[in-house]
Amino acid sequence: MKPSILYLSYTGLMEPLGRSQVLAYLSRLSKSYSITLVTFEKPAEFSDHAARETLKKECEAHGITWLPRLYHHKPRLLATSWDLLMLLWDTWRLTTRNRAQLVHCRSYIPAIAAWLMGKVTKTPYIFDMRALWPEEMADAGRLDRKSIIYKTLNWLECRLLRDAATVVSLTQAAVIYLKQKYPETSNQNYVVIPTCVDLDRFHTARNRNPEQLTIGSMGTIISGWYHIDWLFNLYNQALTQRPDACLKIVTRDNHATIADMAKKNGTPIERIKFDRASANEVADKISDMSFGSLFFTAGISKLGSAPTRMAEFLSCGIPVIGNRGVGDMADLIEKYNVGVVIEDGSDSSLASGMSKMLDLLSDENLSQRCRAAAEDFFSADCGAQKYQAIYDQAINK
């Protein structure tokens, strides 16, 4: 009989991120484990019964029992507390009924549920951090670092790290930071597994016109975590060097809002192309991009970030331009020579970065190097192998 795993995710499986970062792993791990998956779905996705049924059948094909729950957003504190209560009930019910030998927690709220229930059931849990949540909340202005809530979250974070069977971090930068912040966790088993992609679903772009310069952006860019002004200014700099350049933005964000922001920035919108993509369409939608832009706000909260879009760009053989201070992103770009790193968003830095990118694009081995970097660092197969080793170690302790 396969060992039983309970997987708790606060990210919905119906979101592109859930499919690429949860199902991509579990479809592989299900060959060795009996997996029950609990996710929290946004109302818009949850109401799509046809899509939900299709995804349920896909999970069943892999032997995964999927239990979608409705995500609550407002009022924030009460909504999150309600979701936590639901998770506590599910964790108790499923660990006792299914005799789960391990609980895999994707992010903090599921980890809190598993930590609390583990006091009773003694079931070990994996804390799969995904990010530095208290610092993200503080940097976003949602929490004051002097507040009781922030201090409580840090107290919880320390205990979640200390008591987990294993802690999974997206970046080495976050591990270094956490060990310094919480010396009592220095002997904890930290494992770095970056954002990974299913390489079988991505391919080196075939329909890219080498004569056409297309600056690419993918994913949300108006969340407050992305320097959208840098993106517009990079495009402005590109137009001074390549008047034929265009900007393609693939996002679920409101396109009219982004267009208005571009106008206010003084960026011409005539050659800005907007598109949307489902999880299955990402590879095709970005395949005509010359390079991808990764301009994220830097800071403590971003030490634990590994942008999924970087892995997806590289998997398609597309180089990237990004900034420092975001997890291991800059180190990886420079290590594999798959793009350009800028120091800041000044006109001089963006102009220099654009010139370097134009030079790099003339490298005939660039696309193959990008794909090789993805295979070496972002492969879902390699990630699944690491998770299997973690599962086996935790179960056999």
XYZ file of C-alpha atoms in Angstrom:
397
model
C 0.000 0.000 0.000
C 1.263 3.480 -0.888
C 2.074 5.875 1.966
C -0.730 8.408 2.505
C 0.024 12.124 2.042
C -2.284 15.035 2.836
C -1.404 18.092 0.738
C -2.809 21.473 1.863
C -2.583 24.422 -0.535
C -3.912 27.931 -0.005
C -3.325 28.478 -3.723
C -6.152 27.250 -5.920
C -5.527 24.387 -8.308
C -7.665 26.173 -10.908
C -5.227 29.102 -10.975
C -2.320 28.876 -13.446
C 0.100 28.904 -10.496
C -1.700 25.997 -8.852
C -1.550 23.881 -11.963
C 2.116 24.659 -12.649
C 3.395 24.532 -9.066
C 1.136 21.949 -7.408
C -0.275 19.539 -9.963
C 2.992 19.349 -11.896
C 4.630 17.862 -8.792
C 1.759 15.776 -7.485
C 1.105 14.071 -10.814
C 4.645 12.708 -10.553
C 4.580 11.961 -6.814
C 1.240 10.136 -7.090
C 3.076 7.174 -8.597
C 4.609 6.508 -5.182
C 2.070 7.989 -2.741
C -1.665 8.084 -2.113
C -2.395 11.821 -2.179
C -5.363 13.805 -0.902
C -5.237 17.435 -2.051
C -7.118 20.285 -0.360
C -7.044 23.649 -2.163
C -8.749 27.018 -1.784
C -10.241 28.298 -5.031
C -11.075 31.908 -5.888
C -14.849 32.417 -6.413
C -14.508 33.208 -10.142
C -12.657 29.962 -10.848
C -14.721 27.930 -8.384
C -17.961 28.879 -10.166
C -16.707 27.415 -13.453
C -18.218 23.964 -12.953
C -17.066 22.601 -16.314
C -13.431 23.559 -15.695
C -13.639 22.210 -12.158
C -14.985 18.883 -13.373
C -12.279 18.625 -16.043
C -9.565 19.263 -13.474
C -11.130 16.780 -11.069
C -10.978 14.090 -13.747
C -7.343 14.955 -14.446
C -6.555 14.507 -10.754
C -8.449 11.212 -10.675
C -6.423 10.002 -13.657
C -3.338 10.387 -11.458
C -5.040 8.791 -8.451
C -5.228 12.132 -6.615
C -8.277 12.885 -4.460
C -8.952 16.602 -4.923
C -11.100 18.474 -2.398
C -11.561 22.101 -3.543
C -12.718 24.656 -0.969
C -13.935 28.213 -1.530
C -11.368 30.910 -0.722
C -12.609 33.849 1.358
C -11.015 37.264 0.909
C -13.000 39.923 2.797
C -12.988 41.060 5.521
C -9.356 39.959 5.446
C -8.742 38.912 9.053
C -12.124 37.238 9.527
C -11.991 35.605 6.087
C -8.538 34.152 6.693
C -9.583 32.997 10.166
C -12.579 31.198 8.657
C -10.379 29.496 6.065
C -7.999 28.459 8.845
C -10.884 26.882 10.770
C -11.851 24.936 7.658
C -8.256 23.784 7.278
C -8.099 22.704 10.916
C -11.216 20.593 10.427
C -9.957 19.093 7.160
C -6.537 18.374 8.656
C -8.060 16.637 11.675
C -10.621 14.709 9.650
C -8.301 13.606 6.843
C -5.281 12.721 8.969
C -7.386 10.542 11.242
C -9.715 9.022 8.623
C -7.091 8.497 5.906
C -4.305 7.836 8.402
C -2.089 10.332 6.596
C 1.547 9.753 7.439
C 2.639 13.239 6.408
C 1.044 16.648 5.805
C 2.566 18.800 3.063
C 1.719 22.472 3.685
C 2.042 24.958 0.857
C 2.457 28.326 2.620
C 1.765 29.623 6.103
C -1.987 29.197 6.706
C -1.932 25.453 5.904
C 1.233 25.108 7.994
C -0.475 26.706 10.998
C -3.311 24.180 10.687
C -0.924 21.222 10.431
C 1.226 22.527 13.301
C -1.776 22.893 15.615
C -3.352 19.554 14.667
C 0.023 17.870 14.892
C 0.017 18.597 18.619
C -2.873 16.134 18.832
C -2.341 13.689 15.962
C 1.491 13.707 16.077
C 1.484 13.702 12.261
C 4.659 15.349 10.892
C 4.380 18.204 8.411
C 6.492 19.817 5.712
C 6.548 23.607 5.735
C 6.753 24.573 2.051
C 7.198 28.310 2.584
C 6.845 29.774 -0.925
C 7.713 33.249 0.422
C 8.451 35.264 3.565
C 4.818 36.073 4.304
C 5.132 38.398 7.359
C 7.711 40.493 5.518
C 5.560 40.595 2.376
C 2.628 41.891 4.420
C 4.817 44.537 6.039
C 6.437 45.667 2.785
C 3.006 45.918 1.156
C 1.874 48.254 3.929
C -0.720 45.807 5.234
C 1.081 45.336 8.545
C 3.077 47.627 10.790
C 6.291 45.949 11.931
C 5.565 47.286 15.419
C 2.064 45.785 15.512
C 0.978 42.837 17.647
C -0.175 40.937 14.550
C 3.254 41.248 12.911
C 5.020 40.119 16.083
C 2.572 37.224 16.453
C 3.219 36.120 12.869
C 6.965 36.153 13.522
C 6.453 34.097 16.676
C 4.407 31.615 14.650
C 6.920 31.608 11.807
C 9.716 30.611 14.167
C 7.702 27.708 15.568
C 6.527 26.531 12.163
C 10.150 26.440 11.050
C 11.421 24.825 14.237
C 8.823 22.054 14.460
C 8.544 21.071 10.789
C 9.949 17.749 9.640
C 11.546 19.692 6.779
C 11.387 23.288 5.563
C 11.281 23.892 1.814
C 12.393 27.299 0.539
C 12.316 28.650 -2.992
C 15.710 30.311 -2.577
C 19.036 29.940 -0.831
C 18.893 33.656 0.002
C 15.830 33.050 2.194
C 17.483 30.134 4.009
C 20.479 32.294 4.917
C 18.172 35.062 6.146
C 15.994 32.718 8.249
C 18.950 31.044 9.936
C 20.264 34.464 10.928
C 16.853 35.673 12.101
C 16.034 32.493 14.038
C 19.291 30.905 15.284
C 17.251 28.172 16.993
C 16.375 26.832 13.526
C 19.976 26.644 12.295
C 19.962 22.840 12.637
C 16.639 22.489 10.824
C 16.617 20.532 7.573
C 16.190 23.309 4.992
C 15.867 22.196 1.363
C 15.871 24.622 -1.569
C 13.454 23.716 -4.361
C 12.955 26.666 -6.721
C 9.885 27.422 -8.754
C 9.717 24.600 -11.253
C 7.909 24.021 -14.526
C 6.749 20.993 -16.435
C 9.302 21.109 -19.238
C 7.146 18.784 -21.338
C 4.592 21.600 -21.628
C 7.162 24.176 -22.732
C 9.330 24.169 -25.809
C 11.966 26.365 -27.386
C 10.035 29.035 -29.275
C 9.740 28.295 -32.978
C 7.663 31.194 -34.280
C 9.895 34.036 -33.102
C 10.920 36.531 -35.784
C 14.588 37.401 -35.143
C 14.139 40.671 -37.031
C 11.302 41.831 -34.750
C 12.188 43.071 -31.257
C 9.359 42.163 -28.891
C 9.779 43.011 -25.219
C 7.704 40.596 -23.170
C 5.908 40.708 -19.849
C 3.824 37.933 -18.332
C 1.691 37.640 -15.221
C 0.307 40.297 -12.919
C 2.052 43.673 -13.120
C -0.294 45.938 -11.127
C -0.194 44.051 -7.828
C 2.247 46.478 -6.229
C 5.099 43.952 -6.369
C 6.073 44.786 -9.945
C 7.862 47.924 -11.215
C 5.498 48.635 -14.080
C 7.125 52.048 -14.561
C 10.451 50.299 -15.228
C 8.752 48.170 -17.873
C 7.335 51.230 -19.637
C 10.627 53.111 -19.377
C 12.546 50.116 -20.721
C 10.233 50.138 -23.712
C 10.824 53.874 -24.148
C 14.580 53.225 -24.132
C 14.142 50.399 -26.633
C 12.305 52.713 -29.032
C 15.291 55.074 -29.104
C 17.528 52.197 -30.226
C 14.986 50.160 -32.178
C 12.024 52.267 -33.380
C 10.298 49.099 -34.602
C 10.220 47.551 -31.101
C 6.914 46.468 -29.615
C 5.806 45.498 -26.121
C 3.665 42.421 -25.486
C 1.915 42.053 -22.132
C 0.260 38.729 -21.293
C -1.744 39.147 -18.110
C -5.104 38.658 -16.433
C -4.855 42.222 -15.139
C -7.248 44.788 -16.596
C -5.769 45.771 -19.958
C -7.461 49.183 -20.049
C -5.970 50.041 -16.653
C -2.480 49.160 -17.876
C -2.971 51.176 -21.069
C -3.982 54.212 -19.001
C -0.886 53.772 -16.830
C 1.279 53.642 -19.958
C -0.248 56.874 -21.271
C 0.352 58.634 -17.952
C 3.960 57.427 -18.107
C 4.379 58.989 -21.541
C 4.731 55.606 -23.226
C 3.196 55.222 -26.701
C 0.565 52.489 -26.675
C 0.170 51.998 -30.422
C 2.619 49.083 -30.450
C 1.680 47.578 -27.093
C -0.032 44.220 -27.549
C -2.247 42.805 -24.808
C -3.218 39.174 -24.354
C -4.417 36.671 -21.762
C -3.340 33.078 -21.238
C -4.642 30.048 -19.415
C -2.122 27.702 -17.824
C -2.092 25.570 -20.974
C -1.612 28.570 -23.269
C 1.377 30.259 -21.625
C 4.056 28.650 -23.810
C 2.307 29.621 -27.049
C 1.472 33.142 -25.896
C 5.075 34.024 -25.011
C 6.784 32.198 -27.876
C 7.116 35.326 -30.049
C 8.828 37.394 -27.331
C 12.477 38.362 -27.823
C 13.068 38.535 -24.067
C 11.081 38.685 -20.841
C 11.133 41.464 -18.252
C 11.308 40.669 -14.525
C 11.178 43.920 -12.573
C 10.104 43.142 -9.014
C 10.304 45.244 -5.881
C 13.377 44.244 -3.892
C 13.723 43.936 -0.129
C 13.665 41.419 2.711
C 10.284 40.043 1.659
C 11.592 39.230 -1.797
C 14.542 37.150 -0.584
C 12.182 34.171 -0.625
C 10.750 34.798 -4.085
C 11.457 32.770 -7.211
C 9.294 34.162 -10.032
C 7.528 31.378 -11.907
C 7.594 33.473 -15.056
C 11.408 33.344 -15.101
C 11.315 29.553 -15.259
C 8.667 29.680 -17.986
C 10.591 32.179 -20.105
C 13.808 30.172 -19.899
C 11.978 26.917 -20.634
C 10.920 28.460 -23.948
C 14.493 29.515 -24.684
C 13.681 33.168 -23.969
C 16.290 35.291 -22.108
C 15.297 37.711 -19.349
C 16.165 41.109 -17.931
C 15.718 41.562 -14.188
C 16.857 43.404 -11.092
C 18.793 42.448 -7.974
C 17.301 41.776 -4.548
C 14.731 39.175 -5.626
C 15.693 35.765 -4.262
C 18.395 34.069 -6.326
C 17.186 35.596 -9.610
C 20.149 37.851 -10.401
C 22.668 35.159 -9.441
C 20.999 32.660 -11.779
C 20.865 35.096 -14.695
C 24.570 35.784 -14.338
C 25.596 32.196 -13.581
C 23.964 30.792 -16.711
C 24.435 33.931 -18.852
C 20.773 33.922 -19.858
C 19.992 37.605 -19.628
C 20.853 40.986 -18.190
C 20.777 42.258 -14.597
C 20.111 45.942 -13.937
C 20.993 47.740 -10.719
C 17.992 50.094 -10.566
C 15.242 51.693 -12.627
C 17.099 54.826 -13.651
C 17.105 55.850 -17.310
C 20.844 55.204 -17.529
C 20.534 51.715 -16.035
C 17.623 50.796 -18.310
C 19.383 52.199 -21.389
C 22.526 50.231 -20.546
C 20.480 47.098 -19.885
C 18.694 47.472 -23.211
C 21.997 47.812 -25.077
C 23.414 44.735 -23.351
C 20.288 42.753 -24.187
C 20.474 43.708 -27.864
C 24.086 42.489 -27.917
C 23.124 39.274 -26.125
C 20.314 38.548 -28.578
C 22.899 38.215 -31.339
C 24.377 35.166 -29.549
C 23.261 32.183 -31.620
C 23.617 29.857 -28.608
C 21.453 31.989 -26.312
C 18.171 30.127 -26.771
C 19.762 26.728 -26.177
C 21.543 28.106 -23.108
C 18.244 29.366 -21.674
C 16.599 25.992 -22.161
C 19.597 24.198 -20.644
C 19.427 26.479 -17.584
C 15.740 25.626 -17.162
C 16.463 21.913 -17.420
C 19.287 22.219 -14.906
C 17.511 24.376 -12.322
C 13.753 24.526 -12.895
C 12.759 21.013 -13.978
C 9.592 19.681 -12.336
C 11.071 16.177 -12.603
C 14.065 17.218 -10.486
C 11.786 19.035 -8.058
C 9.573 15.968 -7.669
C 12.632 13.815 -6.954
C 13.645 16.206 -4.170
C 10.136 16.106 -2.701
C 10.138 12.314 -2.818
C 13.383 12.236 -0.837
C 11.837 14.631 1.709
C 8.664 12.531 1.981
C 10.583 9.297 2.476
C 12.851 10.819 5.106
C 9.929 12.308 7.070
C 7.817 9.144 6.912
C 10.663 6.836 7.903
C 11.938 8.936 10.818
